[in-house]
Short mmCIF file of C-alpha atoms and ligand atoms in Angstrom, two decimals:
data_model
loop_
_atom_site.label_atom_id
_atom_site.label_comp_id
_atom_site.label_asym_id
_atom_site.label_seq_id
_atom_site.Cartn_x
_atom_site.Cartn_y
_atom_site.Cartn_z
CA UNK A 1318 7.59 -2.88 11.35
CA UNK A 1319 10.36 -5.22 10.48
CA UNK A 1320 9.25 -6.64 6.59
CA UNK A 1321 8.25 -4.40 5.03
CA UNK A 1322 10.62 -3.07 3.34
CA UNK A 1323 12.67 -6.35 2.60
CA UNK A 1324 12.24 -5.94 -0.88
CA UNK A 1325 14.02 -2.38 -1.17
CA UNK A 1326 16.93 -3.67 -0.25
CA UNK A 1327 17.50 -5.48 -3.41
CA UNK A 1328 19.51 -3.84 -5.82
CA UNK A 1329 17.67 -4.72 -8.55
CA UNK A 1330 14.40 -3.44 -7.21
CA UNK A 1331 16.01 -0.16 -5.98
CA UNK A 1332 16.64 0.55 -9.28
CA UNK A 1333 13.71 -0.08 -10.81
CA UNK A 1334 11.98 2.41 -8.52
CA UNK A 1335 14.68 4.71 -9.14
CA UNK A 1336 13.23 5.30 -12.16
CA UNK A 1337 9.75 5.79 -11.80
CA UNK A 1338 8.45 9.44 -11.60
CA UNK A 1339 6.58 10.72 -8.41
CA UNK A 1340 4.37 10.32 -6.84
CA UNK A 1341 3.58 7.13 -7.79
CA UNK A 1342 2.31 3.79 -6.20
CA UNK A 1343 3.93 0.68 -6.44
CA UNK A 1344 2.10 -2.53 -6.00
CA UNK A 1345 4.41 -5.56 -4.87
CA UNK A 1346 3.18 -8.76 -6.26
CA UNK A 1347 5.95 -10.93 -4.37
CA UNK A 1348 4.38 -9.43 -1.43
CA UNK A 1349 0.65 -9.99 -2.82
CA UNK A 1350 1.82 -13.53 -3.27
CA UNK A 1351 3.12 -14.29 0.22
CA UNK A 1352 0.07 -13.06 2.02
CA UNK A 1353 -2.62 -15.59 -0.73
CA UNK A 1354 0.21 -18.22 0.54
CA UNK A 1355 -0.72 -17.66 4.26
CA UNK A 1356 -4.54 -17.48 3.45
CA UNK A 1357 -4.53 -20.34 1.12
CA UNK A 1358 -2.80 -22.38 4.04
CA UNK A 1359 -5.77 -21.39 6.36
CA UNK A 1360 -7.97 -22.37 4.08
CA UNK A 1361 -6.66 -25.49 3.82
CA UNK A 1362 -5.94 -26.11 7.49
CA UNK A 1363 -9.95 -25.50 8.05
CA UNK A 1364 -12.11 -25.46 5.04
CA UNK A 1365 -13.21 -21.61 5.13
CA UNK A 1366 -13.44 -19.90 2.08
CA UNK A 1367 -11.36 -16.44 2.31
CA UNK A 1368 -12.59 -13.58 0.02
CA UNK A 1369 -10.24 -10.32 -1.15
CA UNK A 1370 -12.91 -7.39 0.25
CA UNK A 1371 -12.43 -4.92 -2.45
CA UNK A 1372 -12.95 -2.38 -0.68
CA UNK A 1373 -9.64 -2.16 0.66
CA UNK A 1374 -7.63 -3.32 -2.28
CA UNK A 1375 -9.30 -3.52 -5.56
CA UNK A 1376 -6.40 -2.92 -8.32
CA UNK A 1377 -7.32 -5.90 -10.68
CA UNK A 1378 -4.12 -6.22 -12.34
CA UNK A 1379 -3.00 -8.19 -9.14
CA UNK A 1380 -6.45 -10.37 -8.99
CA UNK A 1381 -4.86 -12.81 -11.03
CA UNK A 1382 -2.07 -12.94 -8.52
CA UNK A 1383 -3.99 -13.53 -5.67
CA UNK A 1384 -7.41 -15.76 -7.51
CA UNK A 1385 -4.71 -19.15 -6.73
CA UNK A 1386 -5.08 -18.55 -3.21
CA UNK A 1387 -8.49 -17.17 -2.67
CA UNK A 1388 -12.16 -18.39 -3.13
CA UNK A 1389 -13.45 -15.18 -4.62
CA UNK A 1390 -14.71 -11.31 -3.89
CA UNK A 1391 -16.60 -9.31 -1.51
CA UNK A 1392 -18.34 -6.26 -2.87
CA UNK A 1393 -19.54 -3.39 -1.56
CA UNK A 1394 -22.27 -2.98 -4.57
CA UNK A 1395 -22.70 -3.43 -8.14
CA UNK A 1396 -19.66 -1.73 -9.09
CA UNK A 1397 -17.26 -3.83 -7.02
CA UNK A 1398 -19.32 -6.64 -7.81
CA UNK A 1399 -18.96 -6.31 -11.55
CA UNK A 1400 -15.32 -6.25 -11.02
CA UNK A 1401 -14.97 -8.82 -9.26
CA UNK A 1402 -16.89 -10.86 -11.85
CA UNK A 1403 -15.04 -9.46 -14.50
CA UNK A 1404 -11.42 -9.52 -12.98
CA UNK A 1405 -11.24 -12.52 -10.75
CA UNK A 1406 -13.82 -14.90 -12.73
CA UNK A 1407 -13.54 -18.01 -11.58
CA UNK A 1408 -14.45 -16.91 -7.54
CA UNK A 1409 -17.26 -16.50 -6.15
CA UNK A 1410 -18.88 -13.09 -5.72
CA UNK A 1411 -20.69 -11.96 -2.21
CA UNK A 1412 -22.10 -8.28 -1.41
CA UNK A 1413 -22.70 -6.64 1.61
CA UNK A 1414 -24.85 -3.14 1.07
CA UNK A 1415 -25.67 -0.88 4.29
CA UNK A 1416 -29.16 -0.41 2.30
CA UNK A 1417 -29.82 -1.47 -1.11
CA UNK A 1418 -31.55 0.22 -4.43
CA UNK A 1419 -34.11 -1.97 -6.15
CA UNK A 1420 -32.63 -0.82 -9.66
CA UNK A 1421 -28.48 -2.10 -8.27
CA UNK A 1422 -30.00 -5.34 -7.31
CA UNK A 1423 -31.33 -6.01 -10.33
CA UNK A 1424 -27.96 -5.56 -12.09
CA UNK A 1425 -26.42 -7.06 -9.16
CA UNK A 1426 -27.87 -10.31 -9.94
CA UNK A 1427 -25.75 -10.45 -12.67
CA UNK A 1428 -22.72 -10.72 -10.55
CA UNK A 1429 -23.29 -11.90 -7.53
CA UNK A 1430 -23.41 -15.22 -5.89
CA UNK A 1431 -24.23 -14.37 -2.02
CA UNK A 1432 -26.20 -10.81 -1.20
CA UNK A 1433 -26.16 -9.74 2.42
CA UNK A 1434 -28.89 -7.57 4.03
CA UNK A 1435 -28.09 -5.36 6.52
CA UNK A 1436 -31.71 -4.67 8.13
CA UNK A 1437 -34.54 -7.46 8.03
CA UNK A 1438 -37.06 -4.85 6.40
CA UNK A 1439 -34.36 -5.02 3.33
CA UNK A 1440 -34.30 -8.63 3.37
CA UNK A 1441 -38.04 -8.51 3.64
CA UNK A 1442 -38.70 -6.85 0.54
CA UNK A 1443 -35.98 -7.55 -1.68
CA UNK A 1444 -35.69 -11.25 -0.05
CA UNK A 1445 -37.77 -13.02 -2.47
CA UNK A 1446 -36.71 -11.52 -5.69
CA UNK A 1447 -33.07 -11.93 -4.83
CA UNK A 1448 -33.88 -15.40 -4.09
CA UNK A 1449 -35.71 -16.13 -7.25
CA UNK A 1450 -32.30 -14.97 -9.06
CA UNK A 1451 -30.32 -17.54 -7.27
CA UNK A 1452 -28.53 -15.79 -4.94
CA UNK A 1453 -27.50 -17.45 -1.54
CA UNK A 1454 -28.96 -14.52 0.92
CA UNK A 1455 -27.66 -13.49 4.49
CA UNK A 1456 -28.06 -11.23 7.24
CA UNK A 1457 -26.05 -8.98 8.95
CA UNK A 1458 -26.52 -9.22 12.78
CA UNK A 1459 -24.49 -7.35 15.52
CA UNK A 1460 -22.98 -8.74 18.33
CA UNK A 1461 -23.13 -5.85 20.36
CA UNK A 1462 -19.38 -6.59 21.00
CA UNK A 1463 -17.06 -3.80 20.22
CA UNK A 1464 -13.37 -5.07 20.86
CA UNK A 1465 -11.57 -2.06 19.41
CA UNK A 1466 -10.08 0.82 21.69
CA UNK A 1467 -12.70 3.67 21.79
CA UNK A 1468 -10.11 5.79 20.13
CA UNK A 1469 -11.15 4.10 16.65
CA UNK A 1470 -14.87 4.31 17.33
CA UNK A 1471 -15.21 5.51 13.16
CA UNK A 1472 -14.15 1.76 12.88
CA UNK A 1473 -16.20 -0.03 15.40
CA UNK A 1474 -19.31 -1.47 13.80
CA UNK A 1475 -20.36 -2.34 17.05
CA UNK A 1476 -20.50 1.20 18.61
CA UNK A 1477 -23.57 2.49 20.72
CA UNK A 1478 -26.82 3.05 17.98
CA UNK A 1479 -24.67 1.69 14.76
CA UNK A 1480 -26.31 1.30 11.95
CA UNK A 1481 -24.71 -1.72 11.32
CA UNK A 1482 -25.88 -4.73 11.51
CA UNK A 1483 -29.33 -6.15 13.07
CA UNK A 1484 -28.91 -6.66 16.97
CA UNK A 1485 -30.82 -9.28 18.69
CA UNK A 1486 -33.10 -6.84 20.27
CA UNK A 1487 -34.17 -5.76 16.67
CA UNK A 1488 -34.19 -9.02 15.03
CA UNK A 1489 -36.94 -10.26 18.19
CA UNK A 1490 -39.01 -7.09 17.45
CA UNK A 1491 -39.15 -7.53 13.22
CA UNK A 1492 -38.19 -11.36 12.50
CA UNK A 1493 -40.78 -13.35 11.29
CA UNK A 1494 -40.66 -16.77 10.06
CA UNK A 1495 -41.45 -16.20 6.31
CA UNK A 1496 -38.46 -13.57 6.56
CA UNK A 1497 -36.56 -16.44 8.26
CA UNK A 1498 -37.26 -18.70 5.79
CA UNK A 1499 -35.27 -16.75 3.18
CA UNK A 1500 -31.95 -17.00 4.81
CA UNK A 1501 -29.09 -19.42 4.23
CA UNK A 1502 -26.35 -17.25 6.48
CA UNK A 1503 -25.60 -14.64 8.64
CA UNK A 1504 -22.99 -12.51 8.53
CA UNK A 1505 -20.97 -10.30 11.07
CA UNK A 1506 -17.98 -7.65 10.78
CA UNK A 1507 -17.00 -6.13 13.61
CA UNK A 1508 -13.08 -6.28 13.80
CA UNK A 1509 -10.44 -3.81 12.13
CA UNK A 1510 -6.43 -4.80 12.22
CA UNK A 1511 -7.59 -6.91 15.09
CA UNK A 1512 -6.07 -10.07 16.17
CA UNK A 1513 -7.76 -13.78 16.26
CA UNK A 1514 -8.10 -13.18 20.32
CA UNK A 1515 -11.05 -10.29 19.54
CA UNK A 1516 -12.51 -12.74 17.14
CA UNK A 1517 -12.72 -15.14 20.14
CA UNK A 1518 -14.32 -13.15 21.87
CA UNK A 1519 -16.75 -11.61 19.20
CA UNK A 1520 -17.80 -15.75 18.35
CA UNK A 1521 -18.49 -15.91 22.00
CA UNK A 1522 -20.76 -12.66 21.82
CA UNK A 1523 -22.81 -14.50 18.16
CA UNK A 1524 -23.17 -17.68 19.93
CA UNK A 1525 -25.31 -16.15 23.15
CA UNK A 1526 -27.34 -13.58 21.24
CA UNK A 1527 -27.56 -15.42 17.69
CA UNK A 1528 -26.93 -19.24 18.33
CA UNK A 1529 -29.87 -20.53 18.09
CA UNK A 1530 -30.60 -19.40 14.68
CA UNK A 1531 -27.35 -21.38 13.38
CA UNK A 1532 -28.86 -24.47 13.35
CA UNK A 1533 -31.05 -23.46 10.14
CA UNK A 1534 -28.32 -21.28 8.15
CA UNK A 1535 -25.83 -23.17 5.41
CA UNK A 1536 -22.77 -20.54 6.27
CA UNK A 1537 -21.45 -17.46 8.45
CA UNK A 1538 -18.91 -14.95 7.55
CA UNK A 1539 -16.89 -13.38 9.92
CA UNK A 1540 -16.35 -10.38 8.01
CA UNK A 1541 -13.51 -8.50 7.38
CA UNK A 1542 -10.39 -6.75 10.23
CA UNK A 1543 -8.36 -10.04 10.53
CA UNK A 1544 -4.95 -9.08 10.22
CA UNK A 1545 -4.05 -12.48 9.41
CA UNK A 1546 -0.99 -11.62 7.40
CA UNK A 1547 0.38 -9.52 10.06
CA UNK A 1548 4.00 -10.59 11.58
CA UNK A 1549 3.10 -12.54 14.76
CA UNK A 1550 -1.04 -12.53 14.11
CA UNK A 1551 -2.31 -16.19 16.04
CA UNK A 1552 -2.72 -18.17 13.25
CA UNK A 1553 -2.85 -21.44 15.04
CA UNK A 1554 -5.44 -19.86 17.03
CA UNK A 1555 -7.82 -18.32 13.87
CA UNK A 1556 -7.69 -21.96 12.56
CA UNK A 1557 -9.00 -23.35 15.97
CA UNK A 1558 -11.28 -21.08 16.33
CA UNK A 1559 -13.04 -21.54 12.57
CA UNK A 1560 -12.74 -25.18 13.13
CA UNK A 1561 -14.34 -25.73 16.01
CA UNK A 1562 -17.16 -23.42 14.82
CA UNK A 1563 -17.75 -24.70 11.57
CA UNK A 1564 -17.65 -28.36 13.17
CA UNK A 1565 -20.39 -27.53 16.26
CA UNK A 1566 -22.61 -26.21 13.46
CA UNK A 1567 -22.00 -27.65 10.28
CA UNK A 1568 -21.34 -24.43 8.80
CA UNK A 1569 -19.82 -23.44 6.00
CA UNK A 1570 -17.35 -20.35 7.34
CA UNK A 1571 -16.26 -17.29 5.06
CA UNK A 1572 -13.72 -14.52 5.80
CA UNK A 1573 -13.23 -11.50 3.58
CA UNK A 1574 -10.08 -9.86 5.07
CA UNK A 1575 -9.27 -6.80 2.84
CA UNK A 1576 -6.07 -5.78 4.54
CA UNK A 1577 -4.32 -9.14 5.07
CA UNK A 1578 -4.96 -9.57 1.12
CA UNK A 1579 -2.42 -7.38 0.12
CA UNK A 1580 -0.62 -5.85 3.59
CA UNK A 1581 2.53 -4.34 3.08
CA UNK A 1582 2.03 -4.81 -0.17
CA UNK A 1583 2.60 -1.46 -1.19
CA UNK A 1584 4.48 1.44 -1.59
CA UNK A 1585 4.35 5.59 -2.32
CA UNK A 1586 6.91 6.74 -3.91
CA UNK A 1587 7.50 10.54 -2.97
CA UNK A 1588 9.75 13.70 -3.62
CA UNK A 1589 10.82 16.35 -1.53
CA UNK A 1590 9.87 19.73 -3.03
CA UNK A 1591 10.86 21.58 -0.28
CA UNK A 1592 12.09 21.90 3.17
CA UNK A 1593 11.26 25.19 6.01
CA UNK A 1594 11.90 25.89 9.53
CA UNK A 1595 9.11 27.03 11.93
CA UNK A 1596 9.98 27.74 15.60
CA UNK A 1597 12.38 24.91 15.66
CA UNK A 1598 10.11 22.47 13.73
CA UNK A 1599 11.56 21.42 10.33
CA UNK A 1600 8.70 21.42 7.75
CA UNK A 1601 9.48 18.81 4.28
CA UNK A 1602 7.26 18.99 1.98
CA UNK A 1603 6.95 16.40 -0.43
CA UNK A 1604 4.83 15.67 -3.43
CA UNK A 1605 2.31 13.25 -1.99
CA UNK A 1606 -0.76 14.82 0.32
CA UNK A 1607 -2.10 12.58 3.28
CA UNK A 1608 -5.55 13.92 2.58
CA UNK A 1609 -5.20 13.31 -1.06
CA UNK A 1610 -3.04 10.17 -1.31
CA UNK A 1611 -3.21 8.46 1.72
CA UNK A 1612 -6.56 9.43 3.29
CA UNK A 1613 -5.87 6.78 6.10
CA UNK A 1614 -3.37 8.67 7.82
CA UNK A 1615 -5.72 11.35 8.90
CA UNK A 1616 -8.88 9.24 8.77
CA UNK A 1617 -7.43 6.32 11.23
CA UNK A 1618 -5.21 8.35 12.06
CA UNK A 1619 -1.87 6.72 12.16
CA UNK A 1620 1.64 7.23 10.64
CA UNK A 1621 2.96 5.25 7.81
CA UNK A 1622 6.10 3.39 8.06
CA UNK A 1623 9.13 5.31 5.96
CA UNK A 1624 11.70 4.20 4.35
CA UNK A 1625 14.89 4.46 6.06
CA UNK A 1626 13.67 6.82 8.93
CA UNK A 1627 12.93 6.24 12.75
CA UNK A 1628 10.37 7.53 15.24
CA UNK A 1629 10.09 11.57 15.93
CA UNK A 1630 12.88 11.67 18.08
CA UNK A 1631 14.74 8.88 17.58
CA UNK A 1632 17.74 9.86 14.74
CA UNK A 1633 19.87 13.02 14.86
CA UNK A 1634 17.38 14.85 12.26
CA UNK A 1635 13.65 15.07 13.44
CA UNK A 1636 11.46 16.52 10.68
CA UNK A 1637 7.74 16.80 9.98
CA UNK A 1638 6.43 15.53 6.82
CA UNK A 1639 3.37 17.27 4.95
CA UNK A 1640 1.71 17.25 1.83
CA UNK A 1641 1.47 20.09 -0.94
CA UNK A 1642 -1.99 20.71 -0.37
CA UNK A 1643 -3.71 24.34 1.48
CA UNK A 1644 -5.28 22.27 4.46
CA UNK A 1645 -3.05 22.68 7.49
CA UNK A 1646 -3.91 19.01 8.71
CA UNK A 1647 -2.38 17.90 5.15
CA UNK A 1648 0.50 16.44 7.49
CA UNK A 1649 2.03 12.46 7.47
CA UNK A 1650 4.13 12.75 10.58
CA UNK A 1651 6.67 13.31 12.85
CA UNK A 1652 9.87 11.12 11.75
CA UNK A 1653 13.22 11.26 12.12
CA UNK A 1654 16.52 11.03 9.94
CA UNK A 1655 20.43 10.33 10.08
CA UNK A 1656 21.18 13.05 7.43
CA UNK A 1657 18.81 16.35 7.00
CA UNK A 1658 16.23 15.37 3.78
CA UNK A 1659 16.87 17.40 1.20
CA UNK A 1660 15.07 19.06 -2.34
CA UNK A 1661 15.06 15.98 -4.73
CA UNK A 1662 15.30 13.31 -2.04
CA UNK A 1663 13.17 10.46 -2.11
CA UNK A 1664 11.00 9.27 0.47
CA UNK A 1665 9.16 5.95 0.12
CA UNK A 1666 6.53 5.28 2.30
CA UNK A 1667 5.42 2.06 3.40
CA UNK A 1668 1.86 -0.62 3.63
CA UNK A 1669 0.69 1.81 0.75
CA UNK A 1670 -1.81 -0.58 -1.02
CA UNK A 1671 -4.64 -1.14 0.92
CA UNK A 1672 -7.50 2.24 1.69
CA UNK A 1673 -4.99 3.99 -0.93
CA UNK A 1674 -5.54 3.69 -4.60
CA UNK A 1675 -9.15 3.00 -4.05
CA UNK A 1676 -10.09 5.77 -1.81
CA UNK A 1677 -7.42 9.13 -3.32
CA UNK A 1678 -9.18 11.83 -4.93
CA UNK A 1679 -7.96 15.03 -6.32
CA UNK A 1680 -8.28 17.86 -4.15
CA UNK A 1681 -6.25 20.86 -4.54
CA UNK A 1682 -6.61 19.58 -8.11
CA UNK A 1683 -3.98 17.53 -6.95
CA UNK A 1684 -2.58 14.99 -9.67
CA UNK A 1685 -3.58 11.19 -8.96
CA UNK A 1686 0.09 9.74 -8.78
CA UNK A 1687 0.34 6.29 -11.20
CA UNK A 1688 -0.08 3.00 -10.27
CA UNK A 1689 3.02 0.32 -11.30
CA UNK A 1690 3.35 -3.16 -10.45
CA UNK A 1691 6.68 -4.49 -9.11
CA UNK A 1692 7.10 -8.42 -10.29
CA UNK A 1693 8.98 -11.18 -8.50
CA UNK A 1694 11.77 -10.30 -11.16
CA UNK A 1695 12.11 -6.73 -9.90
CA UNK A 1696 10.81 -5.29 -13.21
CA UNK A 1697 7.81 -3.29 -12.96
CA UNK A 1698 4.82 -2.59 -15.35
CA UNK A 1699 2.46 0.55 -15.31
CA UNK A 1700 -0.85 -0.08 -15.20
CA UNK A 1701 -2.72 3.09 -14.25
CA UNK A 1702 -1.57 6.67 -15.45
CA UNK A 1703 -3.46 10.08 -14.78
CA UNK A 1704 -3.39 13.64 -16.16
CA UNK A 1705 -5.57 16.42 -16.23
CA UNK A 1706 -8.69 15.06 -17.68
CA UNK A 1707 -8.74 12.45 -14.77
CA UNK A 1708 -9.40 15.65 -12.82
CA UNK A 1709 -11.36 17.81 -14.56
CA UNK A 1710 -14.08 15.40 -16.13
CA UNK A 1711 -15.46 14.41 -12.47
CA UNK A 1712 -16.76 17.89 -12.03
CA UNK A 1713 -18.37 19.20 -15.70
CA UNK A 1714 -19.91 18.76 -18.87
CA UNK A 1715 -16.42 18.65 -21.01
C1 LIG B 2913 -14.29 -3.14 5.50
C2 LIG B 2913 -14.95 -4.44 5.38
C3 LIG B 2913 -14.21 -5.60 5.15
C4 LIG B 2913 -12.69 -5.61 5.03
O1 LIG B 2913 -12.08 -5.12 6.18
P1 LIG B 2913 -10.48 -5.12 6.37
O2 LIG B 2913 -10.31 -4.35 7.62
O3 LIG B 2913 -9.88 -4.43 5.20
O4 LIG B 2913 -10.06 -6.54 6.48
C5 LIG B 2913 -14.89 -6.78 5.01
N1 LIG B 2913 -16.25 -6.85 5.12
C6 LIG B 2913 -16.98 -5.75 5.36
C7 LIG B 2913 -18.46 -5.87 5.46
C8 LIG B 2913 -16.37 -4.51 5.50
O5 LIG B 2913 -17.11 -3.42 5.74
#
């Protein structure tokens, strides 16, 4: 994982996060910055338009950072849409819903610029109205072409009976032309942290089952799972790839990558509160909780890079790292150290910004850790703190 950690080895930034109380997140805007340089390039090599999906990265006090470099937002619904109106203003605004409620869509018209259906009978009915607002509407199709290892099948769109996404089989059964007649895109997603080879082949599944429809539609997004900013991600071969489409169907092409917007763009900032011994396994525990902090660890899974450490087995000291929390699962992983980590130590764990501070929650009544941003000039700025009432007013009257 060579990069990404460059920046901790300034002195100037070490210090600054010397100083910050844990847990906290820290949000690199150098890094933010290098990754809109490498999609603005691709958008200029091509003519796409590349979205930030918010999903994965929505902490707005970087949108200003990145809205140079980018063409807008992709929402997941109104809320995401109305901050993505709101915080990057000038872009445009798309939304992708799994279903739709009549009452979002009519505040989502406020937002939005593109809405995508994900099943023709919600294109159907909400079709016309959503038209009559203005918006640019698409479908979601399938491609019936998973290209992910089975072992991820919670992040393959394209698994047996998803419910994502109309396959050709469903759109011959329930298409008809007035539905037809309503759309101006189509719109697939069916890659996660994948390179621009499984997006070859994914194009390849879309143009047998769904070219013939491409003739009539104004654009196609390729959804989101690019890992464009990714050391050693095929580049040259994305902006082939989204040429040549484009070209053979005069299409306007869209990507909303949420990862590549702000990978390795991120860091936790932990303490160790205490270390044990359990037949031979060494137990730290620190003050961040995988389930609570960094949900993607046990939800991919897969282990986070840290901060001066090596594989399980790999330096003198192997230890396990775990959260504070009662679940027994609460664990980051097996790493391994030159010196035994001790009480007060810092850890400071790695590609923290994406699926983190958008997705944490407070189990355990565990405190949300603060959000800072690190600048260019290695000073930082808080922009998020949270205390007790950030837990308790989710859950009563108070
Ligand atoms: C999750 C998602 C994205 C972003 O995916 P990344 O893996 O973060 O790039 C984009 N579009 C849709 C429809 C999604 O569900």
């Amino acid at each position: 994982m060579s990069g990404v950690f460059d920046r901790l080895s300034e002195a100037s930034v070490a210090k600054a996060l010397q100083e910050l109380s844990t847990p906290c997140y820290v949000l690199d805007e150098k890094v933010i910055k290098e990754n809109g340089e490498i999609l603005s390039s691709v958008q200029e090599h091509t003519g796409c338009r590349i979205l930030l999906a918010q999903k994965a990265f929505s902490n707005y006090d970087l949108y200003p950072a990145l809205a140079p470099y980018l063409a807008g937002t992709e929402a997941s619904g109104v809320y995401e849409a109305r901050l993505g109106r709101e915080e990057m203003p000038d872009g445009e605004v798309h939304v992708f819903s799994t279903a739709y409620k009549a009452k979002d869509l009519e505040a989502l018209f406020n937002y939005a610029d593109h809405v995508v259906f994900n099943s023709i009978g919600q294109l159907a009915v909400f079709g016309p109205v959503a038209k009559s607002s203005g918006m640019s509407l698409g479908l979601r199709i399938n491609p019936e072409c998973s290209t992910q290892e089975e072992s991820h099948s919670i992040y393959d769109p394209c698994a047996a009976g998803s419910r994502l996404g109309v396959t050709r089989a469903q759109w011959d059964k329930l298409m008809t032309p007035e539905t037809f007649a309503l759309l101006d895109g189509l719109h697939f997603h069916t890659l996660c942290e994948q390179d621009a080879y499984d997006l070859e082949v994914t194009l390849d599944a879309v143009e047998e089952k769904f070219g013939k429809f491409l003739a009539d539609m104004k654009w196609i997004n390729f959804g989101g799972g690019h890992h464009i900013t990714r050391n050693g991600y095929d580049v040259p071969r994305l902006e082939r790839l989204i040429k040549k489409f484009s070209d053979k169907y005069d299409l306007q092409v869209y990507l909303e990558p949420g990862e590549a917007c702000a990978l390795n763009a991120g860091y936790l900032i932990t303490t160790v509160l205490d270390v044990t011994e359990n037949n031979g396994i060494t137990n730290v525990i620190i003050d961040a909780s995988a389930a609570c902090h960094m949900p993607d660890v046990l939800e991919m899974p897969y282990r986070p890079p840290l901060y001066g450490a090596g594989e399980g087995g790999e330096k003198a000291f192997p230890v396990r790292i775990g959260g504070p929390s009662c679940l027994a699962g609460d664990v980051i992983g097996n790493y391994s150290f030159d010196k035994m980590p001790r009480i007060g130590d810092r850890l400071i764990f790695g590609d923290m910004a994406i699926y983190t501070t958008c997705k944490n929650n407070t189990f355990n009544g565990m405190p949300l850790p603060d959000v800072h941003v690190l600048h260019p000039d290695s000073t930082t700025t808080m922009v998020a703190h949270f205390g007790y009432q950030d837990f308790k007013y989710r859950l009563g009257s108070s």
